[in-house]
Tab-separated table of C-alpha atoms in Angstrom:
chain	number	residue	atom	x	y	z
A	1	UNK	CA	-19.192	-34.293	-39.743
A	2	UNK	CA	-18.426	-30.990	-37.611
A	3	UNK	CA	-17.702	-28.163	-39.765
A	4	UNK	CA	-18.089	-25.102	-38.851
A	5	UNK	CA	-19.247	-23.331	-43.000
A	6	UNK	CA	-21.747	-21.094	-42.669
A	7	UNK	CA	-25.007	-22.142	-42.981
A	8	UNK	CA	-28.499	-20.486	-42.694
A	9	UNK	CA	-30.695	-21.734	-39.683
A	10	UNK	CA	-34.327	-20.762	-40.064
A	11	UNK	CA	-37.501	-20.855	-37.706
A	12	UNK	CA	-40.797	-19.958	-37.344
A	13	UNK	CA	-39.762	-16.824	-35.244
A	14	UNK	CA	-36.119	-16.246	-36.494
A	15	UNK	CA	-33.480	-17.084	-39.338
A	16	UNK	CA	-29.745	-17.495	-37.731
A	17	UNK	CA	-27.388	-15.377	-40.474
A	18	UNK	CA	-23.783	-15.783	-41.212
A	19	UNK	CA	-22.570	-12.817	-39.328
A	20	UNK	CA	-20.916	-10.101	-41.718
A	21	UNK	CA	-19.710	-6.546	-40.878
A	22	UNK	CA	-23.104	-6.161	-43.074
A	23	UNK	CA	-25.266	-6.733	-39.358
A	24	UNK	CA	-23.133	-4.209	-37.213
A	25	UNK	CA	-25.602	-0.965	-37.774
A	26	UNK	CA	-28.410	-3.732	-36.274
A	27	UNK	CA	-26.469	-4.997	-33.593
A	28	UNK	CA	-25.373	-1.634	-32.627
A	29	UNK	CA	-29.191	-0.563	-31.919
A	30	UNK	CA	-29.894	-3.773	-30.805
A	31	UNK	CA	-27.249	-3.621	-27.960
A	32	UNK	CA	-28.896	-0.860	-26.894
A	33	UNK	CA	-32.532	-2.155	-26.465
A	34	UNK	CA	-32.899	-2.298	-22.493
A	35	UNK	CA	-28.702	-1.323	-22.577
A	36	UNK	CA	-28.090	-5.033	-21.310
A	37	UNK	CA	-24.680	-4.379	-22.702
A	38	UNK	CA	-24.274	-2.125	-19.567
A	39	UNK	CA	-25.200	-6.241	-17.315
A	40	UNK	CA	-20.839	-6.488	-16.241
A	41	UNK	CA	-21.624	-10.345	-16.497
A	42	UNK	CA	-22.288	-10.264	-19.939
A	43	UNK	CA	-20.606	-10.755	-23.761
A	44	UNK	CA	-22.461	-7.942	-24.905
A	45	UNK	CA	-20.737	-5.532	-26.223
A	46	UNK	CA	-20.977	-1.680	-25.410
A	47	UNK	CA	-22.332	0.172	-28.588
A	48	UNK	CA	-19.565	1.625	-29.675
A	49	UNK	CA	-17.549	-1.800	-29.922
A	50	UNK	CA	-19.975	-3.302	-31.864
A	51	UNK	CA	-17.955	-3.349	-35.044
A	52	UNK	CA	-14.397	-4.514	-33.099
A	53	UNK	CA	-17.158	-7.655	-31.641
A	54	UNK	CA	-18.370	-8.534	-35.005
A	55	UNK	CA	-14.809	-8.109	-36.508
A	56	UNK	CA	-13.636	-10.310	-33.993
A	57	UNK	CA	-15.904	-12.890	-34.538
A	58	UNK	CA	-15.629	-12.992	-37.908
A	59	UNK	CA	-12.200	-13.765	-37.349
A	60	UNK	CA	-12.427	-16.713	-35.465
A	61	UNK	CA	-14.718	-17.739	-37.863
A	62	UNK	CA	-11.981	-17.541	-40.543
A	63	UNK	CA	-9.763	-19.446	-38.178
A	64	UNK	CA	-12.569	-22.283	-37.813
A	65	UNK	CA	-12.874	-21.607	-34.561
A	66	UNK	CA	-16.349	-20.348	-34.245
A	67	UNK	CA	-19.390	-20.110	-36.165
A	68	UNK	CA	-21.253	-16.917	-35.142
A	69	UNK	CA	-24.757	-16.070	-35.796
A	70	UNK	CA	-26.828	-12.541	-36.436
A	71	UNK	CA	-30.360	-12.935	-34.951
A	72	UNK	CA	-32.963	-11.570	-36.987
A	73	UNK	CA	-36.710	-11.430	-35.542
A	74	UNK	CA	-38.996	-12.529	-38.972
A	75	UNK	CA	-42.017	-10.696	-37.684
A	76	UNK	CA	-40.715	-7.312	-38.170
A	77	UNK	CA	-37.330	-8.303	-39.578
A	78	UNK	CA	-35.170	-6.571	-37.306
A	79	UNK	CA	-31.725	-7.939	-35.665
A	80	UNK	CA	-32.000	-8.774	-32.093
A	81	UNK	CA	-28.718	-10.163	-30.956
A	82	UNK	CA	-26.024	-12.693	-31.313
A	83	UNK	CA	-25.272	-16.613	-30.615
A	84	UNK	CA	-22.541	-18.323	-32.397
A	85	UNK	CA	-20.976	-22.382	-32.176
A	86	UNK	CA	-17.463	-21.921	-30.990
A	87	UNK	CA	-14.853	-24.263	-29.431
A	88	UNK	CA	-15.657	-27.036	-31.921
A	89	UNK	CA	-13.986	-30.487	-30.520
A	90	UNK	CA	-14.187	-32.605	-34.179
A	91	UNK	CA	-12.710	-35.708	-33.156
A	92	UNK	CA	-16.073	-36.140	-30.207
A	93	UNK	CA	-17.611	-34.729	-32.233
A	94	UNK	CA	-18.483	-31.473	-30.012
A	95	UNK	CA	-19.313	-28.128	-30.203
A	96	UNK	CA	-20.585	-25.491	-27.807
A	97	UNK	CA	-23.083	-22.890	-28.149
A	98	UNK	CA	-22.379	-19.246	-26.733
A	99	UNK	CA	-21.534	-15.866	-26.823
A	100	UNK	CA	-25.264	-15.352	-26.784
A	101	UNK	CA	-27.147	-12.269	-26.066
A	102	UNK	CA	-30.341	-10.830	-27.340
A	103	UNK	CA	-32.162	-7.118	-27.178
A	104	UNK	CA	-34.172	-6.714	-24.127
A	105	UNK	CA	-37.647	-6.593	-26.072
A	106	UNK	CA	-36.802	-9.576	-27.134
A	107	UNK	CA	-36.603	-11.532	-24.073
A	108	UNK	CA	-39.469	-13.923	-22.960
A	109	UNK	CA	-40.984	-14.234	-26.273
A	110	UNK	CA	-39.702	-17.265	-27.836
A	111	UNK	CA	-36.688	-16.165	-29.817
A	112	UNK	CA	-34.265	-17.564	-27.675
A	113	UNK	CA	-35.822	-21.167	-27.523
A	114	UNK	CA	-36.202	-21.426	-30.973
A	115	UNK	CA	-32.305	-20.373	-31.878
A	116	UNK	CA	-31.321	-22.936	-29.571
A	117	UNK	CA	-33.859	-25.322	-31.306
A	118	UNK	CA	-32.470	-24.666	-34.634
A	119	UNK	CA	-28.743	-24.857	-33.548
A	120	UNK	CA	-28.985	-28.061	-31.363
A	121	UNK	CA	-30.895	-29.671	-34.469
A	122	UNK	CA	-28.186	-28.726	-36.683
A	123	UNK	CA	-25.282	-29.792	-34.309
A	124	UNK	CA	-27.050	-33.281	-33.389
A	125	UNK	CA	-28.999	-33.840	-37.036
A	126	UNK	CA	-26.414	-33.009	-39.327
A	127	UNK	CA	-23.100	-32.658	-37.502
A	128	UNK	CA	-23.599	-36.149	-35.703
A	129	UNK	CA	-22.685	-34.047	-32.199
A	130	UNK	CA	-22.505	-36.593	-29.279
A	131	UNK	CA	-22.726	-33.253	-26.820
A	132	UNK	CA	-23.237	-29.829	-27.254
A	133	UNK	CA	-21.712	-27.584	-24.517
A	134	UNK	CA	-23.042	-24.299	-22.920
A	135	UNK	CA	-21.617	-21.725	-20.258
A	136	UNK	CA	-22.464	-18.905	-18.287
A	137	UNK	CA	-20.684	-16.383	-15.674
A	138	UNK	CA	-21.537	-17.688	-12.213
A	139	UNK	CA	-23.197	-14.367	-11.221
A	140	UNK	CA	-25.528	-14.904	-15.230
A	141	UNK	CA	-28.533	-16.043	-13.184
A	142	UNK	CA	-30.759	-15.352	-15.959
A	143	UNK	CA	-28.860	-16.418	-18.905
A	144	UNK	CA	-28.223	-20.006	-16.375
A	145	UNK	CA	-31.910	-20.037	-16.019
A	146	UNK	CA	-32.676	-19.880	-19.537
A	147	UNK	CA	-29.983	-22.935	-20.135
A	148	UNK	CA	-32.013	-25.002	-17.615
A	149	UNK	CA	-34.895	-24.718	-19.145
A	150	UNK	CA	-33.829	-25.994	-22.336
A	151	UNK	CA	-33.021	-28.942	-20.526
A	152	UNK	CA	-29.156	-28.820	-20.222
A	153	UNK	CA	-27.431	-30.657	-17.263
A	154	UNK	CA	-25.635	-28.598	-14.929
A	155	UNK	CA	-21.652	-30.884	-14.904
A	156	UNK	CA	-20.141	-27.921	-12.172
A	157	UNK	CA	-18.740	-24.801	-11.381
A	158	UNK	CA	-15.014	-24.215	-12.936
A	159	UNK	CA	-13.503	-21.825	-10.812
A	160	UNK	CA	-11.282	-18.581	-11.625
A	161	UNK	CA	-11.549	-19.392	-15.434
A	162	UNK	CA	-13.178	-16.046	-16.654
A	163	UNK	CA	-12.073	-12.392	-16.985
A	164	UNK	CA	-14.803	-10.201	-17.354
A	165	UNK	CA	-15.224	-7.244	-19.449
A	166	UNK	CA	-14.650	-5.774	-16.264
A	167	UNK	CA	-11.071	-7.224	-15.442
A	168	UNK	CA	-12.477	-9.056	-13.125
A	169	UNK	CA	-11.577	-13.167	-12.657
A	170	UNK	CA	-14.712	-15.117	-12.161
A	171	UNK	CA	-16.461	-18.568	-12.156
A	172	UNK	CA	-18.048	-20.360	-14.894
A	173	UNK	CA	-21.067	-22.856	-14.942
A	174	UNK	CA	-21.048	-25.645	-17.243
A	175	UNK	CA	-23.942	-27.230	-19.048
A	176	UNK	CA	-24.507	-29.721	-21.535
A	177	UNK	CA	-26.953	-31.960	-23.808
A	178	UNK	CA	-25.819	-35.822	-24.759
A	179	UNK	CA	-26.659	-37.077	-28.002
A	180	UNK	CA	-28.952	-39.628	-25.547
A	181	UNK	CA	-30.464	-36.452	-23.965
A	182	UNK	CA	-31.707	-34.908	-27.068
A	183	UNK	CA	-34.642	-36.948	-28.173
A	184	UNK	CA	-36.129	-35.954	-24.948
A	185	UNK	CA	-35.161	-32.648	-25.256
A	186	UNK	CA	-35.970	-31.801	-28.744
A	187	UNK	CA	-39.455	-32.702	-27.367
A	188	UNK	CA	-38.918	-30.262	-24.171
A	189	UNK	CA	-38.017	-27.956	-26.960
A	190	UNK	CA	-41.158	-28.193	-29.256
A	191	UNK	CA	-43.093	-27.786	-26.455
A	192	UNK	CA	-42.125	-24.962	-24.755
A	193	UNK	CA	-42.755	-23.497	-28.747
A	194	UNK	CA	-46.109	-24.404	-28.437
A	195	UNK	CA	-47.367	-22.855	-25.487
């Protein structure tokens, strides 16, 4: 059953924490790490909105609306970002995964395919999910490129149904994985890990 209670997710690489106001001094510097927060296509946040993000989030959390997620790196426990569940559909069931961004340094070495690992696992394996969502600005080529190569199918491009931190309206590209993709892809997954 789809509920979004906080849970612990925990890999080889990282461990997915209930976000509390407790991980806003780590986000803050992690933000910072290669200043992607400064990327205008982005749900970073700038530094010194760190604690309104996490606030935020931690309301819609209270509202069952979204499950978010501190980062934490295991080899040198230190926080490197944010991912979260949100826009939960219960009666599919569905959920997607977003609001995702991780410290520069941390890009390229594994972190991100493993959170995805663990939260795909959780939303197919124990939630029973028969598709889990994921979208990106248009202009995100990177952050699409990483979604392909988890495996996600590309369904379109949903016009005018973003503002930006910017103000500005933009485009959205929509992904997803099907209960019947995800046998094949929790393979993809593993070995990508393994490399």
């Amino acid at each position: 059953m789809l509920s979004l209670s906080p849970t612990t997710l925990t890999g080889r690489l990282v461990r997915l924490e209930p976000l509390t106001e407790e991980h806003v001094d780590g986000l803050h510097r992690a933000v910072q790490d290669g200043h992607i927060h400064d990327l205008w296509y982005t749900s970073a946040p700038s530094p010194a909105l760190t604690d309104v993000d996490v606030a935020t989030k931690r309301d819609l959390a209270d509202r069952g609306q979204m499950l978010p997620f501190a980062i934490r790196r295991l080899a040198d426990d230190r926080l490197i970002g944010v991912t979260t569940f949100c826009n939960p559909l219960p009666a599919v069931p569905a959920v997607e995964i977003g609001y995702t961004w991780q410290a520069a340094s941390a890009h390229r070495t594994g972190t991100n395919t493993e959170a995805k690992l663990l939260m795909l696992t959780h939303a197919f394996e124990s939630w029973g999910c028969r598709r889990v969502c994921f979208r990106a600005t248009w202009f995100n080529h990177q952050s699409r490129r990483a979604i392909e190569r988890l495996g996600a199918v590309f369904e379109g491009r949903i016009r005018n149904d973003r503002v930006l931190k910017t103000g500005e309206v933009t485009d959205t590209a929509q992904y997803s994985i099907t209960d019947g993709d995800w046998p094949a892809v929790r393979r993809h997954l593993h070995h990508l890990q393994a490399r």
